[in-house]
Amino acid sequence: MEGGLGGNTGPTNPSDKSKVLDVKPLRTLVPLFPEPPEGPPFVCVPPNGPFLSGFSPFFPFSGQQVSQPTPDLNQNYLNSTAVPLRSVRAEPAPASGNGSHKHKSAGPSSVKKKAKRRKDSESVLTSLMNFNPGISLSERDDGNRQLVESVLLRFDALRRKLSQMEDAKELHSSIIKRSDLKAANMMLTKGVRTNMKKRIGVVPGVEIGDIFFFRMELSLVGLHFPSMAGIDYMAIKSGDLEGERVALSIVSSGGYDDDAEDPDVLVYSGQGGSASRDKEASDQQLVRGNLALERSFHRGNEVRVIRGLKDNVHQMSKVYVYDGLYKIQESWMEKGKSGCNMFKYKLGRIPGQPAAFATWKSIQKWKEGLPSRAGLIIPDLTSGAESTPVSLVNEVDDEKGPAYFTYSPTIKYSKPFKLVQPSYACSCHDACQPGNSNCSCIQKNGGDFPYTTNGVLACRKPMIYECGPTCPCIRNCKNRVIQTGLKAHLEVFKTRDRGWGLRSWDPIRAGTFICEYAGEVIDETKARQESGDGESEYIFHTNRLYESFKWNFEAESSEDFDIPSPVIISSKNSGNVARFMNHSCTPNVFWQPVMYEHNNEAFLHIAFFAKKHIPPMTELTFDYGIPQSGETQADNPPANGRKKCLCRSPKCRGYFY
């Protein structure tokens, strides 16, 4: 990294937090040391030690070190293990007798608890760094679809784990919560990335329409290397000489005056010249990315376009969608809103590519007025049972809807589980807080809050315990995720060859709750009867064999479920949107058992979560599983109950039950 400490004068009063350090690049580093009476001695040691008595390394240098090749500083990608100073907590100095700030002294018990939490946190961070990259040098240079998905899944698993840890820290912690940057830093340090070789055009394994919720995800898979700059470029070599720079990709996310409404044409503004705290707006210069775009205009090479859009679920975030390959058609200079000159580049989308941004624009129109949706049958088939409407659409044939059923948003038990040991509700009178060791609901979850602050599932568990009706915490407590209903705008649609299916108008982030499997809990006798009637796709079994997969971060515990007794749910006559989810041998949704209690009775729920980021209008599917030898089957079913699988996955088993 090119930034660091430089020209920082030590404050005369260590307890004065009102002064701001003057941070300058390393190239201007002129160390100034405090006089002995004014502060502590200055200690300088290498990142990997050795350390003097009383001093210890900070993360990530505290973990076991792996020898790394010397990074090429000329490369345009982040490959540093440096951690921003803002991520290191500064312990408050003891209040002086004449100081204006007085601190309440913590008791011995409180100090010990904080020390234990800090020690546990450091131990977990060290273990998080000790994972096997599992990617060869050739795979880092050139990826494929499986590698790209693997890198993204591993990044998000690590990010969720770090986010869960940050949430559990003190509410008034001075640490800036950027788990995405920390996770990316760890991934880059360990070499868990792919498509490092810069290239013009298609990036192996990245498909048009793929979505990303963090800029660092673009870098990890080689789609767009800079973590902040909107233009990525490279120098084209001519023989032994390094030639002119050409643009590879651009990110249009509203930072400049882009005209981004047309799904096939993008008017992109050059970079630079923006006003900041230290300088006024100025004319843009034909250098770096702007020059690369100008060269690409004359060369006519393809440029990858990533569009950044507002995340409707998390208002402060953005979603990035890969919109495919464009070519620059025009370039000019004009006055911007600031009154300064700026470069403009008109890019046209190359015909014949799958729709991506165009799909987002269509959905925006549908939300503004549902009648404009082609093939719409019913605007809300739930009849208000869900807080978010679920539309029913058929663009394939003249069928007017599925067979009649009663819409029910939750599961119906004839009798609940009886708990072997009594279980107590939490005593949180506002909302359960991560890190609160006194919360009984957190204790039941093994001491970890099961969801991150934004409601995303942190990791799969044998069982997740949510707050129940007996708990006094508020209705929108973060530990009541599946009880708050649908969040995404879902659509039941007619597929071409698999009956009715389910998809979402909204982008869905990995770990997001989608819906639960609603219906009636039945016994094996009734399940056998319904299977014999050809309605097996409307039956959910918890005791089937499911394809194992790793979703949690490497260092985390088992993901095998621990259900008190098998549950069979029928959605034939009564159910919700989950009854329309089709089977896939490579699903993008998985199920997780969730339990909450009321009056010492346990109610098990089957909750569906996104396995990975899911673009809008992508069919939602889960694995139906394979019956165990003890599962009762109907008499003489065709091919032992098998049905031909039409998921068309590269790993398709050819059948499902």
XYZ file of C-alpha atoms in Angstrom:
657
model
C 0.000 0.000 0.000
C 1.213 3.477 -0.702
C -0.322 5.114 2.347
C 1.024 5.131 5.857
C 2.196 7.274 8.736
C 4.182 10.322 8.003
C 4.808 13.695 9.607
C 2.788 12.865 12.704
C 3.703 14.879 15.753
C 2.965 13.146 19.058
C 0.329 14.991 21.094
C 1.472 16.539 24.298
C -1.453 15.098 26.193
C -2.000 11.363 25.400
C -5.589 11.505 26.684
C -6.613 14.320 24.316
C -8.655 12.647 21.535
C -9.730 15.881 19.879
C -6.588 16.185 17.755
C -6.508 14.611 14.289
C -3.333 12.978 12.983
C -1.939 14.392 9.772
C -1.684 11.246 7.643
C 0.601 11.458 4.599
C 1.947 8.920 2.082
C 4.971 6.808 3.000
C 7.006 8.573 0.346
C 6.943 11.737 2.478
C 7.701 9.858 5.680
C 9.808 11.934 8.072
C 9.623 10.332 11.517
C 9.352 12.772 14.405
C 9.972 11.277 17.821
C 8.494 12.687 21.040
C 10.769 13.880 23.755
C 11.081 11.355 26.609
C 9.021 13.415 29.106
C 6.159 13.838 26.604
C 5.219 10.265 25.779
C 6.091 6.566 25.745
C 9.224 5.277 23.995
C 8.990 4.710 20.255
C 9.342 1.034 19.361
C 9.842 -0.114 15.767
C 9.944 -3.797 14.904
C 9.278 -5.838 11.737
C 5.684 -7.091 11.275
C 6.712 -10.675 12.057
C 8.798 -9.792 15.157
C 10.716 -10.441 17.252
C 8.815 -8.331 19.787
C 10.104 -6.778 22.970
C 8.637 -7.673 26.324
C 5.257 -6.005 26.774
C 4.602 -5.632 23.033
C 2.604 -8.029 20.853
C 1.752 -8.128 17.138
C -1.643 -7.101 15.857
C -3.768 -8.974 13.350
C -3.040 -10.291 10.755
C 0.640 -10.544 11.811
C -0.322 -12.375 15.009
C -1.231 -15.550 13.108
C 1.052 -18.181 11.681
C 2.950 -16.564 8.845
C 3.082 -18.051 5.389
C 5.947 -17.053 3.149
C 4.680 -14.919 0.313
C 6.409 -13.939 -2.932
C 7.530 -10.363 -3.220
C 4.559 -8.441 -4.663
C 4.904 -6.611 -7.944
C 4.224 -3.020 -7.012
C 3.457 -2.182 -10.635
C 0.428 -4.455 -10.686
C -2.955 -2.737 -10.443
C -4.389 -4.892 -7.685
C -4.314 -4.997 -3.930
C -1.918 -7.568 -2.485
C -0.973 -6.260 0.900
C -1.427 -7.568 4.389
C -1.409 -4.075 5.820
C -4.344 -3.213 8.061
C -5.655 0.369 8.290
C -4.860 2.086 11.545
C -8.554 2.796 12.025
C -9.147 -0.937 12.490
C -6.888 -1.049 15.526
C -8.620 -0.110 18.758
C -6.977 2.621 20.792
C -7.376 1.950 24.504
C -8.616 5.041 26.383
C -5.988 6.716 28.482
C -6.644 7.026 32.201
C -8.284 10.304 33.109
C -5.978 12.805 34.737
C -6.947 14.794 37.785
C -7.451 17.988 35.831
C -8.813 16.409 32.662
C -12.171 17.382 31.283
C -13.177 13.742 30.556
C -13.785 11.385 33.436
C -13.992 7.630 32.938
C -15.850 5.318 35.224
C -13.473 2.681 36.503
C -14.489 -0.842 35.573
C -14.695 -3.510 38.221
C -12.389 -6.562 38.214
C -15.127 -8.801 36.801
C -15.812 -6.450 33.877
C -12.100 -6.125 33.080
C -11.676 -9.899 33.096
C -14.653 -10.387 30.776
C -13.340 -7.825 28.313
C -9.875 -9.384 28.424
C -11.353 -12.827 27.806
C -13.452 -11.561 24.876
C -10.381 -9.866 23.395
C -8.308 -13.022 23.809
C -11.043 -15.176 22.265
C -11.371 -12.734 19.365
C -7.626 -12.808 18.680
C -7.663 -16.600 18.836
C -10.507 -16.794 16.301
C -8.782 -14.318 13.975
C -5.602 -16.391 14.106
C -7.551 -19.550 13.258
C -9.321 -17.776 10.415
C -5.971 -17.072 8.757
C -4.893 -20.707 8.967
C -6.926 -21.998 6.037
C -5.755 -23.819 2.942
C -6.005 -21.635 -0.191
C -6.681 -24.699 -2.345
C -6.001 -22.782 -5.583
C -3.036 -23.507 -7.853
C -0.938 -20.822 -9.535
C -2.497 -21.600 -12.908
C -6.004 -21.350 -11.418
C -5.143 -17.945 -9.987
C -4.274 -16.727 -13.481
C -7.184 -18.320 -15.346
C -10.481 -19.291 -13.773
C -13.668 -21.123 -14.701
C -17.253 -21.042 -13.481
C -16.643 -23.439 -10.610
C -13.597 -21.479 -9.420
C -15.378 -18.121 -9.624
C -18.320 -19.400 -7.581
C -15.978 -21.047 -5.076
C -13.977 -17.835 -4.526
C -17.154 -15.806 -4.052
C -18.651 -18.351 -1.638
C -15.467 -18.469 0.438
C -15.197 -14.689 0.526
C -18.780 -14.278 1.684
C -18.419 -17.015 4.314
C -15.377 -15.243 5.743
C -17.064 -11.844 5.523
C -20.130 -13.117 7.403
C -17.932 -14.630 10.115
C -16.002 -11.378 10.567
C -19.263 -9.427 10.572
C -20.670 -11.715 13.250
C -17.556 -11.130 15.362
C -17.717 -7.349 14.878
C -21.389 -7.267 15.832
C -20.615 -9.089 19.085
C -18.137 -6.431 20.202
C -19.053 -3.469 22.366
C -21.630 -1.158 20.814
C -19.371 1.852 21.300
C -16.303 0.160 19.854
C -13.994 2.464 17.904
C -13.377 -0.215 15.272
C -14.805 0.626 11.866
C -16.938 -2.317 10.741
C -15.772 -3.141 7.220
C -15.819 -6.912 7.237
C -15.769 -6.919 3.423
C -12.388 -5.165 3.278
C -10.942 -7.334 6.035
C -12.155 -10.526 4.363
C -10.782 -9.446 0.982
C -7.432 -8.554 2.552
C -7.195 -12.037 4.084
C -8.233 -13.696 0.825
C -5.658 -11.756 -1.205
C -2.949 -12.474 1.356
C -3.607 -16.214 1.095
C -3.920 -16.129 -2.686
C -7.612 -17.117 -2.791
C -8.577 -15.428 -6.031
C -8.767 -16.186 -9.732
C -8.375 -14.548 -13.163
C -5.385 -12.499 -12.015
C -4.190 -12.305 -15.605
C -5.587 -9.084 -17.020
C -7.383 -9.431 -20.335
C -9.631 -7.676 -22.814
C -13.157 -9.043 -23.194
C -14.682 -12.099 -21.512
C -13.444 -13.138 -18.068
C -13.500 -16.953 -17.702
C -16.197 -18.119 -15.304
C -17.981 -14.761 -14.987
C -21.384 -14.681 -16.661
C -23.404 -11.725 -17.899
C -26.025 -10.889 -15.286
C -23.890 -11.976 -12.324
C -24.380 -9.698 -9.326
C -21.972 -8.547 -6.627
C -22.671 -6.753 -3.358
C -19.097 -5.614 -2.699
C -16.511 -3.976 -4.954
C -13.838 -6.350 -3.682
C -15.784 -9.284 -5.136
C -15.171 -7.815 -8.604
C -11.440 -7.789 -7.905
C -11.266 -11.312 -6.467
C -12.695 -12.852 -9.651
C -10.780 -10.599 -12.070
C -13.751 -8.719 -13.485
C -12.586 -5.264 -12.361
C -9.377 -4.948 -10.325
C -9.467 -1.447 -8.707
C -11.388 -1.411 -5.438
C -12.383 2.253 -5.854
C -11.448 3.595 -9.301
C -14.136 3.317 -11.961
C -11.791 2.542 -14.866
C -9.541 -0.512 -15.100
C -6.866 -0.590 -17.793
C -3.657 -2.300 -18.879
C -0.704 -1.603 -21.154
C -0.627 -3.505 -24.436
C 2.893 -4.783 -25.067
C 4.452 -4.393 -28.482
C 7.405 -6.741 -28.673
C 9.668 -6.073 -25.709
C 8.284 -2.590 -25.210
C 5.288 -1.620 -23.106
C 2.793 0.049 -25.408
C -0.240 2.234 -24.948
C -2.848 1.703 -22.244
C -6.329 0.477 -23.142
C -9.466 0.253 -21.003
C -10.638 -3.163 -19.820
C -13.704 -2.395 -17.697
C -15.679 0.440 -16.157
C -18.009 0.674 -13.171
C -20.901 3.109 -13.545
C -22.414 3.628 -10.109
C -23.567 7.236 -9.947
C -20.359 8.859 -8.736
C -20.231 11.062 -11.831
C -22.792 12.538 -14.235
C -23.385 9.335 -16.200
C -26.406 8.863 -18.442
C -27.259 5.268 -17.519
C -30.984 4.914 -18.207
C -30.757 3.262 -21.637
C -30.139 -0.501 -21.210
C -28.121 -0.663 -24.459
C -26.273 2.674 -24.368
C -24.166 4.184 -21.594
C -22.777 7.724 -21.572
C -19.882 7.468 -19.164
C -18.096 10.403 -17.530
C -14.320 10.431 -17.232
C -12.523 10.290 -13.898
C -10.902 13.044 -11.859
C -11.638 16.729 -11.321
C -14.180 16.221 -8.549
C -14.310 18.600 -5.621
C -13.173 17.400 -2.216
C -12.504 18.849 1.210
C -9.020 19.941 0.212
C -9.562 21.159 -3.331
C -12.139 22.650 -5.625
C -13.503 21.013 -8.764
C -11.194 21.257 -11.780
C -11.024 20.269 -15.437
C -10.432 16.591 -16.066
C -7.110 15.619 -17.637
C -6.475 13.156 -20.454
C -4.392 10.819 -18.288
C -4.652 7.334 -16.746
C -8.168 5.907 -17.150
C -9.392 8.745 -19.374
C -6.475 8.236 -21.735
C -7.088 4.467 -21.739
C -10.740 5.014 -22.736
C -9.644 7.342 -25.535
C -7.164 4.734 -26.796
C -9.860 2.031 -26.645
C -12.165 4.279 -28.679
C -9.607 4.446 -31.498
C -8.591 0.774 -31.219
C -12.202 -0.427 -31.028
C -11.552 -3.028 -28.295
C -14.327 -4.399 -26.096
C -14.885 -2.910 -22.647
C -16.630 -4.729 -19.792
C -19.410 -2.683 -18.166
C -20.496 -3.132 -14.552
C -23.495 -1.097 -13.444
C -23.912 -0.118 -9.807
C -27.510 0.127 -8.631
C -29.215 0.996 -5.367
C -29.934 -1.954 -3.099
C -33.628 -1.688 -2.231
C -33.244 -3.942 0.824
C -30.176 -2.229 2.292
C -30.591 1.422 1.379
C -26.989 2.418 2.127
C -25.538 -0.294 -0.113
C -25.255 -0.937 -3.840
C -25.609 -3.953 -6.068
C -23.248 -4.345 -9.001
C -24.477 -6.194 -12.092
C -22.186 -7.293 -14.905
C -23.886 -6.020 -18.047
C -21.572 -7.561 -20.647
C -19.308 -6.155 -23.370
C -19.586 -2.696 -24.891
C -17.640 -0.685 -27.453
C -16.897 3.041 -27.264
C -18.706 4.834 -30.113
C -17.982 8.499 -29.362
C -15.890 10.693 -27.089
C -16.085 14.423 -26.380
C -15.617 17.056 -23.701
C -18.351 19.161 -22.132
C -19.037 21.357 -19.130
C -20.195 19.402 -16.089
C -22.489 20.483 -13.265
C -19.468 21.920 -11.475
C -18.757 24.195 -14.431
C -15.514 22.377 -15.235
C -14.652 20.409 -18.361
C -15.150 16.654 -18.232
C -14.695 13.842 -20.720
C -17.698 11.911 -22.001
C -17.675 8.491 -23.632
C -20.660 6.915 -25.356
C -20.597 3.121 -25.163
C -22.924 0.811 -27.082
C -23.758 -2.721 -25.958
C -22.663 -5.433 -28.370
C -25.828 -7.152 -29.729
C -26.690 -10.787 -29.057
C -25.782 -10.879 -25.365
C -28.164 -12.070 -22.628
C -30.227 -9.358 -20.943
C -28.851 -8.031 -17.657
C -29.401 -4.338 -16.892
C -32.403 -4.425 -19.254
C -34.051 -6.906 -16.878
C -33.571 -4.491 -13.973
C -35.178 -1.684 -15.983
C -38.186 -3.886 -16.801
C -38.650 -4.790 -13.132
C -38.535 -1.108 -12.229
C -41.453 -0.490 -14.590
C -43.417 -3.427 -13.173
C -43.050 -2.040 -9.661
C -44.358 1.306 -10.813
C -47.482 -0.326 -12.247
C -48.167 -4.052 -12.116
C -50.571 -4.064 -15.130
C -47.558 -3.492 -17.399
C -46.210 -6.943 -16.516
C -46.714 -9.237 -19.513
C -48.569 -12.445 -18.689
C -49.792 -11.215 -15.307
C -52.674 -13.316 -13.932
C -52.950 -12.168 -10.307
C -51.045 -9.267 -8.705
C -51.007 -11.026 -5.311
C -51.886 -14.696 -5.012
C -51.470 -14.497 -1.210
C -54.534 -12.197 -0.943
C -52.706 -10.055 1.600
C -51.470 -12.948 3.753
C -47.907 -11.739 3.133
C -46.681 -8.199 3.716
C -45.069 -8.279 0.254
C -47.289 -9.265 -2.702
C -46.494 -12.374 -4.741
C -47.513 -12.087 -8.381
C -48.684 -14.972 -10.561
C -47.453 -14.870 -14.172
C -47.762 -17.108 -17.240
C -45.921 -16.106 -20.406
C -45.787 -19.675 -21.774
C -49.353 -20.882 -22.430
C -52.993 -20.223 -21.582
C -53.106 -21.939 -18.169
C -54.692 -19.573 -15.651
C -52.972 -20.824 -12.521
C -52.045 -23.842 -10.405
C -54.538 -26.194 -8.769
C -56.514 -24.704 -5.900
C -54.871 -24.567 -2.488
C -55.280 -22.484 0.664
C -52.488 -19.966 1.135
C -50.963 -20.226 4.613
C -47.777 -18.307 5.494
C -46.590 -20.717 8.200
C -46.526 -24.342 9.258
C -49.441 -26.017 11.076
C -48.812 -28.536 13.856
C -51.391 -30.875 15.321
C -49.057 -31.147 18.300
C -45.671 -29.525 18.933
C -42.463 -31.113 20.212
C -42.267 -31.632 23.944
C -38.953 -30.411 25.307
C -36.990 -32.885 27.396
C -35.622 -30.067 29.537
C -37.437 -26.815 30.334
C -36.329 -23.840 28.282
C -36.552 -20.235 29.407
C -37.333 -17.118 27.417
C -34.808 -14.321 27.198
C -35.026 -11.312 29.491
C -34.189 -8.701 26.832
C -36.819 -5.940 27.040
C -35.733 -4.073 23.907
C -33.959 -6.198 21.318
C -31.482 -9.023 21.777
C -27.970 -7.691 21.248
C -25.051 -9.676 19.786
C -22.422 -10.316 22.428
C -24.900 -10.284 25.328
C -23.832 -13.391 27.241
C -26.867 -13.059 29.550
C -29.372 -13.561 26.715
C -30.726 -17.108 27.012
C -31.606 -17.211 23.298
C -27.987 -16.435 22.396
C -26.857 -19.084 24.868
C -29.032 -21.669 23.099
C -27.292 -20.730 19.834
C -23.916 -21.605 21.306
C -23.083 -18.058 22.366
C -23.223 -16.614 18.841
C -25.948 -14.453 17.369
C -27.204 -16.493 14.377
C -27.702 -13.482 12.107
C -25.637 -10.436 11.202
C -26.925 -6.931 11.900
C -28.611 -6.714 8.493
C -30.476 -10.003 9.028
C -28.223 -12.269 6.943
C -27.618 -15.804 8.217
C -24.069 -15.923 9.589
C -23.566 -19.686 9.266
C -25.436 -22.955 8.997
C -25.993 -24.708 12.314
C -27.415 -28.013 13.540
C -30.321 -25.917 14.854
C -31.042 -22.191 15.097
C -33.078 -20.908 18.025
C -35.061 -17.721 17.530
C -36.869 -15.704 20.158
C -40.408 -16.964 20.654
C -43.752 -15.461 21.730
C -42.767 -15.804 25.402
C -39.671 -13.631 24.956
C -40.297 -9.982 25.974
C -38.030 -8.532 23.260
C -39.609 -6.376 20.542
C -41.271 -7.736 17.436
C -38.479 -6.613 15.095
C -35.728 -8.121 17.263
C -32.849 -9.272 15.052
C -33.368 -12.796 16.357
C -36.837 -13.092 14.782
C -35.803 -13.201 11.122
C -38.070 -15.951 9.791
C -41.061 -14.648 11.757
C -41.192 -11.324 9.915
C -42.350 -12.767 6.590
C -41.184 -12.301 3.010
C -38.703 -9.544 2.232
C -38.087 -10.026 -1.497
C -40.789 -9.433 -4.107
C -41.377 -13.008 -5.306
C -43.163 -14.215 -8.422
C -44.770 -17.585 -9.174
C -44.317 -18.196 -12.899
C -45.029 -20.908 -15.438
C -41.865 -22.663 -16.627
C -41.567 -24.230 -20.078
C -41.274 -27.839 -18.912
C -41.306 -28.006 -15.097
C -44.734 -26.711 -14.184
C -44.868 -23.666 -11.931
C -41.720 -22.184 -10.445
C -40.598 -19.408 -8.105
C -38.283 -16.446 -8.715
C -37.605 -12.988 -7.313
C -37.886 -9.490 -8.767
C -35.198 -8.344 -6.332
C -31.519 -9.330 -6.124
C -30.954 -11.679 -3.189
C -27.767 -11.613 -1.153
C -26.195 -14.895 0.003
C -27.578 -15.843 3.430
C -30.802 -13.888 3.000
C -33.990 -15.485 4.331
C -36.392 -16.197 1.461
C -39.350 -18.050 2.968
C -40.221 -21.002 5.161
C -41.827 -24.247 4.038
C -45.449 -23.845 5.111
C -48.008 -26.596 5.196
C -49.485 -29.272 7.416
C -47.333 -31.645 9.468
C -48.441 -35.185 8.572
C -47.491 -38.765 9.460
C -45.901 -41.371 7.209
C -49.215 -43.032 6.392
C -50.645 -39.874 4.893
C -47.331 -39.107 3.187
C -47.431 -42.519 1.486
C -50.984 -41.855 0.347
C -50.138 -38.464 -1.176
C -47.050 -39.904 -2.877
C -49.235 -42.573 -4.431
C -51.490 -39.835 -5.797
C -48.542 -38.331 -7.650
C -48.224 -35.346 -5.299
C -44.773 -36.173 -3.889
C -43.377 -32.784 -4.990
C -45.672 -31.170 -2.398
C -44.131 -33.137 0.484
C -41.038 -32.116 2.450
C -39.039 -34.693 4.449
C -36.411 -33.657 6.986
C -34.909 -37.162 7.160
C -33.937 -37.529 3.503
C -30.323 -37.726 2.337
C -29.156 -34.389 0.979
C -26.062 -33.593 -1.036
C -23.499 -32.291 1.455
C -21.839 -28.942 0.822
C -19.688 -26.498 2.738
C -21.290 -23.081 3.243
C -19.668 -21.920 6.476
C -16.115 -20.670 6.681
C -13.468 -23.407 6.825
C -12.680 -23.064 10.530
C -16.297 -23.319 11.707
C -18.081 -26.294 13.234
C -20.325 -28.992 11.767
C -23.218 -28.111 9.478
C -25.063 -31.381 10.064
C -28.589 -30.802 11.307
C -29.772 -31.916 14.745
C -33.557 -32.340 14.583
C -35.287 -33.966 17.617
C -37.449 -36.203 15.411
C -38.229 -36.426 11.669
C -40.846 -34.043 10.315
C -42.971 -34.492 7.190
C -44.775 -31.416 5.828
C -47.460 -31.508 3.153
C -48.246 -28.375 1.146
C -50.747 -30.081 -1.163
C -53.859 -28.439 0.298
C -52.357 -25.651 2.393
C -49.020 -23.933 1.877
C -47.118 -20.863 0.743
C -44.731 -19.879 -2.056
C -42.244 -22.612 -1.059
C -44.538 -25.246 -2.603
C -43.636 -23.841 -6.035
C -39.866 -24.195 -5.677
C -38.578 -26.821 -8.088
C -35.773 -29.315 -7.534
C -32.216 -28.778 -8.756
C -29.134 -30.950 -8.356
C -27.150 -27.686 -8.076
C -29.572 -25.480 -6.119
C -29.173 -21.808 -5.221
C -31.270 -22.182 -2.031
C -30.814 -24.403 1.027
C -32.976 -25.174 4.038
C -32.112 -24.682 7.702
C -34.066 -25.947 10.745
C -35.169 -23.106 13.017
C -36.943 -23.535 16.336
C -38.672 -21.183 18.711
C -40.613 -22.025 21.817
C -43.815 -21.007 23.531
C -45.028 -22.234 26.937
C -42.313 -24.903 27.031
C -43.392 -26.300 23.650
C -41.049 -26.302 20.674
C -42.121 -25.470 17.126
C -39.761 -26.529 14.342
C -39.733 -24.491 11.128
C -37.984 -25.163 7.832
C -36.443 -21.900 6.615
C -34.965 -21.357 3.166
C -31.892 -19.148 2.689
C -29.964 -18.046 -0.387
C -26.897 -20.210 -0.924
C -25.212 -17.533 -3.059
C -26.016 -14.153 -4.607
C -29.068 -14.644 -6.825
C -29.776 -12.187 -9.687
C -33.354 -10.983 -10.299
C -35.641 -13.282 -12.324
C -33.460 -16.333 -11.601
C -35.489 -19.400 -10.650
C -35.173 -20.369 -6.973
C -34.491 -24.069 -6.456
C -33.508 -26.466 -3.663
C -32.460 -30.111 -3.453
C -35.445 -32.401 -2.801
C -33.103 -35.055 -1.369
C -33.008 -38.836 -1.734
C -35.246 -41.115 0.375
C -33.500 -43.251 2.961
C -34.103 -46.975 2.918
C -36.590 -46.640 5.770
C -38.732 -43.988 4.090
C -42.139 -45.424 3.143
C -42.893 -45.363 -0.587
C -46.136 -45.820 -2.437
C -46.945 -49.285 -3.763
C -45.122 -49.959 -7.070
C -44.261 -46.365 -7.947
C -42.656 -45.850 -11.361
C -38.879 -46.430 -11.157
C -39.029 -46.596 -7.343
C -40.577 -43.138 -7.115
C -38.025 -41.468 -9.367
C -38.924 -38.653 -11.712
C -36.856 -37.349 -14.588
C -34.838 -34.315 -13.521
C -34.887 -31.340 -15.884
C -32.635 -28.996 -13.897
C -29.981 -29.110 -16.673
C -27.212 -28.647 -14.123
C -23.726 -29.892 -15.089
C -23.966 -32.132 -12.008
C -27.524 -33.337 -12.674
C -28.269 -36.782 -11.214
C -30.813 -37.375 -13.946
C -33.708 -37.942 -11.559
C -35.313 -36.735 -8.337
C -37.953 -37.986 -5.892
